[in-house]
Amino acid sequence: MQRRTFLKTMALSPLAFAAARCNPGKGDQSHILTFSFDDGFRNSFLQVADICESFGLKAGLNVIASGHFPSFQAVDDWILPELMGDFDDWNALVRRGHEVMPHSWQHLNLAKQPADKAKELIAKCLDYFEEHLEGYEATNAVFNFPFNASTPEIEAYTLSRVRAVRTFGNGALNPIPESGEKVRLQCLSMGPNNIDDWVEKQVKDFLASSGGWLILNVHGLDNEGWGPMSASYFKGLLERLVKVDYLEVLPAGEVLKRTSTA
């Protein structure tokens, strides 16, 4: 996918979004949209938090537990040691009201590891979060599988430790939770190039639907990460979305808190 101008999409007004659904009632928030940012890019994540705050929103940020270690090695062309933040950064964002969730110990494809090894790495990640992330609560935590790759066995193990897992699914939408059960969340993702146009289409189609919970798995901003969004596009998009009265933009943990049994 080549980088293309987003001037045309920026021209869409909130009314253009709202018109996609017939006569939504005032305050009838039948749609929940989550931007689930992966990996832990310091500059991008700080910028995401600033942009979300400017609209009274909370960012949903998923970080690699060992990404700040001196021994952390490049995963691919996008996840590079020099780009990663640390838990001082993440705790500062938590204190500002944003959400930070686990995204593996070292970003391996856990579905390709022996099950015992995958479980060991998941446990190591979750133990580190419990020890080092302020306010971490397993009862509402989401483990975001790297590469959105998982197996039923490692999902079941992970759900013994956290409230939800985020992974790949056959369908795009999740039902809005109505109770405190453990949940398997499915998401959509795109890359490796700029995803502004793709995000625009997913959001437009979602707002024209009958409702549910859409999770878009995204990464960095501008030139950081696999499948980045333009910071200016993200800001313009949120400016439009907060005016859609039947939509809420929330991080995943905030949705789960509403039905927590804790």
mmCIF file of C-alpha atoms in Angstrom:
data_model
loop_
_atom_site.group_PDB
_atom_site.id
_atom_site.type_symbol
_atom_site.label_atom_id
_atom_site.label_comp_id
_atom_site.label_asym_id
_atom_site.label_seq_id
_atom_site.Cartn_x
_atom_site.Cartn_y
_atom_site.Cartn_z
ATOM 1 C CA MET A 1 0.000 0.000 0.000
ATOM 2 C CA GLN A 2 1.500 3.335 -1.017
ATOM 3 C CA ARG A 3 1.283 6.430 1.111
ATOM 4 C CA ARG A 4 -1.523 8.626 -0.242
ATOM 5 C CA THR A 5 -2.864 12.021 0.612
ATOM 6 C CA PHE A 6 -5.571 12.118 3.247
ATOM 7 C CA LEU A 7 -6.908 15.576 2.416
ATOM 8 C CA LYS A 8 -9.993 14.004 0.892
ATOM 9 C CA THR A 9 -10.750 11.947 3.989
ATOM 10 C CA MET A 10 -10.101 14.890 6.272
ATOM 11 C CA ALA A 11 -12.848 16.714 4.421
ATOM 12 C CA LEU A 12 -15.476 14.245 5.675
ATOM 13 C CA SER A 13 -17.503 15.933 8.371
ATOM 14 C CA PRO A 14 -18.951 14.336 11.523
ATOM 15 C CA LEU A 15 -22.301 14.561 9.766
ATOM 16 C CA ALA A 16 -20.949 12.431 6.928
ATOM 17 C CA PHE A 17 -20.114 9.739 9.480
ATOM 18 C CA ALA A 18 -23.402 10.065 11.314
ATOM 19 C CA ALA A 19 -25.411 9.855 8.129
ATOM 20 C CA ALA A 20 -24.198 6.308 7.675
ATOM 21 C CA ARG A 21 -26.605 5.187 10.421
ATOM 22 C CA CYS A 22 -30.264 6.116 10.364
ATOM 23 C CA ASN A 23 -31.443 8.365 13.150
ATOM 24 C CA PRO A 24 -29.205 7.317 16.028
ATOM 25 C CA GLY A 25 -30.786 8.457 19.275
ATOM 26 C CA LYS A 26 -29.019 11.053 21.358
ATOM 27 C CA GLY A 27 -26.749 9.231 23.797
ATOM 28 C CA ASP A 28 -27.573 5.845 22.241
ATOM 29 C CA GLN A 29 -23.969 4.640 22.215
ATOM 30 C CA SER A 30 -24.365 1.368 20.360
ATOM 31 C CA HIS A 31 -20.844 1.426 18.923
ATOM 32 C CA ILE A 32 -17.507 1.150 20.739
ATOM 33 C CA LEU A 33 -14.241 1.738 18.878
ATOM 34 C CA THR A 34 -10.843 0.808 20.319
ATOM 35 C CA PHE A 35 -7.506 1.865 18.867
ATOM 36 C CA SER A 36 -5.142 -0.767 20.268
ATOM 37 C CA PHE A 37 -1.584 0.573 19.804
ATOM 38 C CA ASP A 38 1.166 -2.073 19.922
ATOM 39 C CA ASP A 39 4.858 -2.417 20.706
ATOM 40 C CA GLY A 40 5.930 0.504 22.921
ATOM 41 C CA PHE A 41 7.433 3.192 20.686
ATOM 42 C CA ARG A 42 8.259 6.000 23.092
ATOM 43 C CA ASN A 43 7.813 8.985 20.779
ATOM 44 C CA SER A 44 4.674 7.656 19.123
ATOM 45 C CA PHE A 45 3.025 6.578 22.357
ATOM 46 C CA LEU A 46 3.647 9.897 24.071
ATOM 47 C CA GLN A 47 2.169 11.633 21.045
ATOM 48 C CA VAL A 48 -0.830 9.283 20.962
ATOM 49 C CA ALA A 49 -1.484 10.082 24.621
ATOM 50 C CA ASP A 50 -1.254 13.837 23.989
ATOM 51 C CA ILE A 51 -3.646 13.626 21.034
ATOM 52 C CA CYS A 52 -6.159 11.523 22.964
ATOM 53 C CA GLU A 53 -6.009 13.873 25.951
ATOM 54 C CA SER A 54 -6.801 16.844 23.724
ATOM 55 C CA PHE A 55 -10.234 15.253 23.113
ATOM 56 C CA GLY A 56 -10.787 13.990 26.647
ATOM 57 C CA LEU A 57 -9.976 10.397 25.644
ATOM 58 C CA LYS A 58 -7.716 7.702 27.083
ATOM 59 C CA ALA A 59 -5.072 6.002 24.953
ATOM 60 C CA GLY A 60 -4.809 2.202 24.809
ATOM 61 C CA LEU A 61 -1.104 1.309 24.656
ATOM 62 C CA ASN A 62 0.379 -2.199 24.602
ATOM 63 C CA VAL A 63 4.055 -2.608 25.345
ATOM 64 C CA ILE A 64 6.711 -5.300 25.098
ATOM 65 C CA ALA A 65 7.806 -5.982 28.672
ATOM 66 C CA SER A 66 11.541 -6.263 27.899
ATOM 67 C CA GLY A 67 11.614 -3.572 25.206
ATOM 68 C CA HIS A 68 13.670 -1.216 27.368
ATOM 69 C CA PHE A 69 16.316 -3.757 28.373
ATOM 70 C CA PRO A 70 19.873 -3.161 27.035
ATOM 71 C CA SER A 71 19.752 -6.739 25.751
ATOM 72 C CA PHE A 72 16.587 -6.163 23.683
ATOM 73 C CA GLN A 73 17.269 -6.825 19.990
ATOM 74 C CA ALA A 74 15.527 -5.646 16.858
ATOM 75 C CA VAL A 75 12.551 -7.874 16.093
ATOM 76 C CA ASP A 76 12.247 -6.881 12.433
ATOM 77 C CA ASP A 77 12.583 -3.713 10.370
ATOM 78 C CA TRP A 78 10.128 -1.852 12.612
ATOM 79 C CA ILE A 79 10.604 -2.847 16.257
ATOM 80 C CA LEU A 80 14.011 -1.354 17.008
ATOM 81 C CA PRO A 81 15.679 -0.967 20.451
ATOM 82 C CA GLU A 82 16.327 2.752 19.995
ATOM 83 C CA LEU A 83 12.601 3.431 19.528
ATOM 84 C CA MET A 84 11.358 1.735 22.678
ATOM 85 C CA GLY A 85 10.133 3.416 25.855
ATOM 86 C CA ASP A 86 10.546 2.160 29.419
ATOM 87 C CA PHE A 87 8.365 1.679 32.467
ATOM 88 C CA ASP A 88 9.141 5.178 33.719
ATOM 89 C CA ASP A 89 7.397 6.377 30.548
ATOM 90 C CA TRP A 90 4.525 3.913 30.917
ATOM 91 C CA ASN A 91 3.941 4.668 34.584
ATOM 92 C CA ALA A 92 3.902 8.383 33.826
ATOM 93 C CA LEU A 93 1.195 7.749 31.223
ATOM 94 C CA VAL A 94 -0.795 5.576 33.641
ATOM 95 C CA ARG A 95 -0.711 8.429 36.156
ATOM 96 C CA ARG A 96 -2.175 10.664 33.436
ATOM 97 C CA GLY A 97 -5.078 8.242 33.087
ATOM 98 C CA HIS A 98 -4.008 6.253 30.029
ATOM 99 C CA GLU A 99 -4.077 2.487 29.709
ATOM 100 C CA VAL A 100 -0.947 0.348 29.381
ATOM 101 C CA MET A 101 -1.323 -3.377 28.717
ATOM 102 C CA PRO A 102 1.035 -6.333 28.130
ATOM 103 C CA HIS A 103 2.162 -7.192 24.606
ATOM 104 C CA SER A 104 4.479 -10.151 25.297
ATOM 105 C CA TRP A 105 7.930 -10.530 26.799
ATOM 106 C CA GLN A 106 10.020 -10.156 23.624
ATOM 107 C CA HIS A 107 7.581 -10.149 20.666
ATOM 108 C CA LEU A 108 7.931 -13.706 19.454
ATOM 109 C CA ASN A 109 5.184 -15.451 17.524
ATOM 110 C CA LEU A 110 3.890 -17.503 20.436
ATOM 111 C CA ALA A 111 1.811 -19.766 18.208
ATOM 112 C CA LYS A 112 5.049 -21.056 16.706
ATOM 113 C CA GLN A 113 6.692 -21.808 20.065
ATOM 114 C CA PRO A 114 6.314 -25.068 21.981
ATOM 115 C CA ALA A 115 3.312 -24.604 24.268
ATOM 116 C CA ASP A 116 5.380 -24.814 27.469
ATOM 117 C CA LYS A 117 7.810 -22.193 26.166
ATOM 118 C CA ALA A 118 4.962 -19.882 25.126
ATOM 119 C CA LYS A 119 3.366 -20.176 28.568
ATOM 120 C CA GLU A 120 6.715 -19.447 30.229
ATOM 121 C CA LEU A 121 7.133 -16.258 28.169
ATOM 122 C CA ILE A 122 3.559 -15.157 28.871
ATOM 123 C CA ALA A 123 4.047 -15.700 32.600
ATOM 124 C CA LYS A 124 7.323 -13.770 32.536
ATOM 125 C CA CYS A 125 5.611 -10.834 30.834
ATOM 126 C CA LEU A 126 2.633 -10.785 33.190
ATOM 127 C CA ASP A 127 4.831 -11.151 36.284
ATOM 128 C CA TYR A 128 6.885 -8.175 35.139
ATOM 129 C CA PHE A 129 3.768 -6.063 34.646
ATOM 130 C CA GLU A 130 2.468 -6.977 38.092
ATOM 131 C CA GLU A 131 5.753 -5.892 39.637
ATOM 132 C CA HIS A 132 6.569 -2.802 37.599
ATOM 133 C CA LEU A 133 3.378 -1.196 36.246
ATOM 134 C CA GLU A 134 1.550 1.042 38.696
ATOM 135 C CA GLY A 135 -2.076 0.108 39.225
ATOM 136 C CA TYR A 136 -1.896 -3.056 37.131
ATOM 137 C CA GLU A 137 -4.950 -5.244 37.766
ATOM 138 C CA ALA A 138 -5.158 -8.699 36.218
ATOM 139 C CA THR A 139 -8.955 -8.624 36.626
ATOM 140 C CA ASN A 140 -9.244 -6.122 33.771
ATOM 141 C CA ALA A 141 -5.977 -6.739 31.926
ATOM 142 C CA VAL A 142 -5.796 -7.625 28.243
ATOM 143 C CA PHE A 143 -2.878 -9.667 26.946
ATOM 144 C CA ASN A 144 -2.299 -8.551 23.358
ATOM 145 C CA PHE A 145 -0.721 -11.402 21.429
ATOM 146 C CA PRO A 146 2.265 -10.413 19.258
ATOM 147 C CA PHE A 147 1.470 -10.834 15.571
ATOM 148 C CA ASN A 148 -2.111 -11.529 16.785
ATOM 149 C CA ALA A 149 -0.993 -15.168 16.755
ATOM 150 C CA SER A 150 -2.229 -17.640 19.333
ATOM 151 C CA THR A 151 -3.522 -21.173 19.866
ATOM 152 C CA PRO A 152 -6.476 -22.384 21.970
ATOM 153 C CA GLU A 153 -4.074 -23.875 24.516
ATOM 154 C CA ILE A 154 -2.046 -20.733 25.140
ATOM 155 C CA GLU A 155 -5.165 -18.563 25.054
ATOM 156 C CA ALA A 156 -6.689 -20.718 27.813
ATOM 157 C CA TYR A 157 -3.505 -20.440 29.873
ATOM 158 C CA THR A 158 -3.357 -16.672 29.430
ATOM 159 C CA LEU A 159 -7.001 -16.292 30.395
ATOM 160 C CA SER A 160 -6.168 -17.994 33.689
ATOM 161 C CA ARG A 161 -4.023 -14.928 34.423
ATOM 162 C CA VAL A 162 -5.909 -12.017 32.810
ATOM 163 C CA ARG A 163 -9.439 -10.943 31.906
ATOM 164 C CA ALA A 164 -9.050 -10.970 28.117
ATOM 165 C CA VAL A 165 -6.786 -11.815 25.218
ATOM 166 C CA ARG A 166 -6.595 -9.909 21.947
ATOM 167 C CA THR A 167 -5.796 -11.939 18.856
ATOM 168 C CA PHE A 168 -6.826 -12.576 15.270
ATOM 169 C CA GLY A 169 -10.399 -13.546 14.505
ATOM 170 C CA ASN A 170 -12.517 -14.588 11.558
ATOM 171 C CA GLY A 171 -14.957 -11.738 12.078
ATOM 172 C CA ALA A 172 -14.323 -8.074 12.608
ATOM 173 C CA LEU A 173 -16.675 -7.176 15.449
ATOM 174 C CA ASN A 174 -16.828 -8.179 19.096
ATOM 175 C CA PRO A 175 -20.061 -8.149 21.084
ATOM 176 C CA ILE A 176 -20.139 -5.454 23.739
ATOM 177 C CA PRO A 177 -19.578 -7.345 27.031
ATOM 178 C CA GLU A 178 -22.574 -7.668 29.321
ATOM 179 C CA SER A 179 -21.018 -9.645 32.178
ATOM 180 C CA GLY A 180 -17.691 -10.300 33.832
ATOM 181 C CA GLU A 181 -16.680 -13.417 31.927
ATOM 182 C CA LYS A 182 -13.238 -13.952 30.408
ATOM 183 C CA VAL A 183 -13.211 -12.874 26.778
ATOM 184 C CA ARG A 184 -11.334 -13.523 23.574
ATOM 185 C CA LEU A 185 -11.172 -10.275 21.608
ATOM 186 C CA GLN A 186 -10.592 -10.236 17.868
ATOM 187 C CA CYS A 187 -9.152 -7.353 15.937
ATOM 188 C CA LEU A 188 -8.205 -6.060 12.520
ATOM 189 C CA SER A 189 -4.733 -4.869 11.521
ATOM 190 C CA MET A 190 -2.959 -3.634 8.389
ATOM 191 C CA GLY A 191 0.571 -2.791 7.263
ATOM 192 C CA PRO A 192 3.400 -2.402 6.633
ATOM 193 C CA ASN A 193 2.923 1.032 5.034
ATOM 194 C CA ASN A 194 0.780 3.997 6.043
ATOM 195 C CA ILE A 195 -2.760 2.928 7.016
ATOM 196 C CA ASP A 196 -4.697 6.219 7.006
ATOM 197 C CA ASP A 197 -6.968 5.176 4.137
ATOM 198 C CA TRP A 198 -7.493 1.709 5.577
ATOM 199 C CA VAL A 199 -8.474 3.084 8.994
ATOM 200 C CA GLU A 200 -10.861 5.525 7.336
ATOM 201 C CA LYS A 201 -12.649 2.700 5.533
ATOM 202 C CA GLN A 202 -12.882 0.487 8.631
ATOM 203 C CA VAL A 203 -14.327 3.308 10.703
ATOM 204 C CA LYS A 204 -16.776 4.398 8.031
ATOM 205 C CA ASP A 205 -18.041 0.828 7.545
ATOM 206 C CA PHE A 206 -18.307 0.327 11.310
ATOM 207 C CA LEU A 207 -20.344 3.466 11.839
ATOM 208 C CA ALA A 208 -22.707 2.335 9.095
ATOM 209 C CA SER A 209 -23.207 -1.015 10.854
ATOM 210 C CA SER A 210 -25.787 -1.925 13.479
ATOM 211 C CA GLY A 211 -23.197 -1.719 16.240
ATOM 212 C CA GLY A 212 -20.799 -3.698 18.384
ATOM 213 C CA TRP A 213 -17.184 -3.295 19.419
ATOM 214 C CA LEU A 214 -14.503 -2.800 16.774
ATOM 215 C CA ILE A 215 -10.849 -3.139 17.765
ATOM 216 C CA LEU A 216 -8.316 -1.766 15.310
ATOM 217 C CA ASN A 217 -4.818 -2.999 16.106
ATOM 218 C CA VAL A 218 -2.484 -0.171 15.153
ATOM 219 C CA HIS A 219 1.140 0.651 15.896
ATOM 220 C CA GLY A 220 3.157 3.868 15.702
ATOM 221 C CA LEU A 221 2.573 7.292 14.214
ATOM 222 C CA ASP A 222 4.089 8.810 11.093
ATOM 223 C CA ASN A 223 7.181 6.735 10.266
ATOM 224 C CA GLU A 224 7.389 4.573 13.400
ATOM 225 C CA GLY A 225 6.332 0.953 13.408
ATOM 226 C CA TRP A 226 4.613 -1.487 11.093
ATOM 227 C CA GLY A 227 1.600 0.108 9.437
ATOM 228 C CA PRO A 228 1.825 3.592 10.988
ATOM 229 C CA MET A 229 -0.900 6.215 10.985
ATOM 230 C CA SER A 230 -0.175 9.855 10.284
ATOM 231 C CA ALA A 231 -0.355 11.835 13.511
ATOM 232 C CA SER A 232 -2.297 14.594 11.761
ATOM 233 C CA TYR A 233 -4.781 12.045 10.387
ATOM 234 C CA PHE A 234 -5.284 10.450 13.807
ATOM 235 C CA LYS A 235 -5.929 13.830 15.390
ATOM 236 C CA GLY A 236 -8.389 14.812 12.659
ATOM 237 C CA LEU A 237 -10.150 11.468 12.915
ATOM 238 C CA LEU A 238 -10.685 11.760 16.674
ATOM 239 C CA GLU A 239 -11.934 15.311 16.202
ATOM 240 C CA ARG A 240 -14.697 13.904 14.014
ATOM 241 C CA LEU A 241 -15.400 10.787 16.058
ATOM 242 C CA VAL A 242 -16.027 12.543 19.361
ATOM 243 C CA LYS A 243 -18.954 14.311 17.675
ATOM 244 C CA VAL A 244 -20.722 11.063 16.758
ATOM 245 C CA ASP A 245 -23.292 10.654 19.511
ATOM 246 C CA TYR A 246 -23.792 6.894 19.198
ATOM 247 C CA LEU A 247 -20.062 6.109 19.392
ATOM 248 C CA GLU A 248 -17.605 5.768 22.263
ATOM 249 C CA VAL A 249 -13.837 5.655 21.698
ATOM 250 C CA LEU A 250 -12.357 3.634 24.563
ATOM 251 C CA PRO A 251 -9.308 1.476 25.325
ATOM 252 C CA ALA A 252 -10.135 -2.184 25.823
ATOM 253 C CA GLY A 253 -9.613 -2.274 29.571
ATOM 254 C CA GLU A 254 -12.070 0.552 30.087
ATOM 255 C CA VAL A 255 -14.741 -1.456 28.273
ATOM 256 C CA LEU A 256 -14.032 -4.496 30.441
ATOM 257 C CA LYS A 257 -14.161 -2.499 33.690
ATOM 258 C CA ARG A 258 -17.847 -1.862 33.104
ATOM 259 C CA THR A 259 -18.594 -5.544 33.571
ATOM 260 C CA SER A 260 -15.858 -6.477 36.036
ATOM 261 C CA THR A 261 -16.755 -8.968 38.735
ATOM 262 C CA ALA A 262 -13.984 -7.658 40.998
#
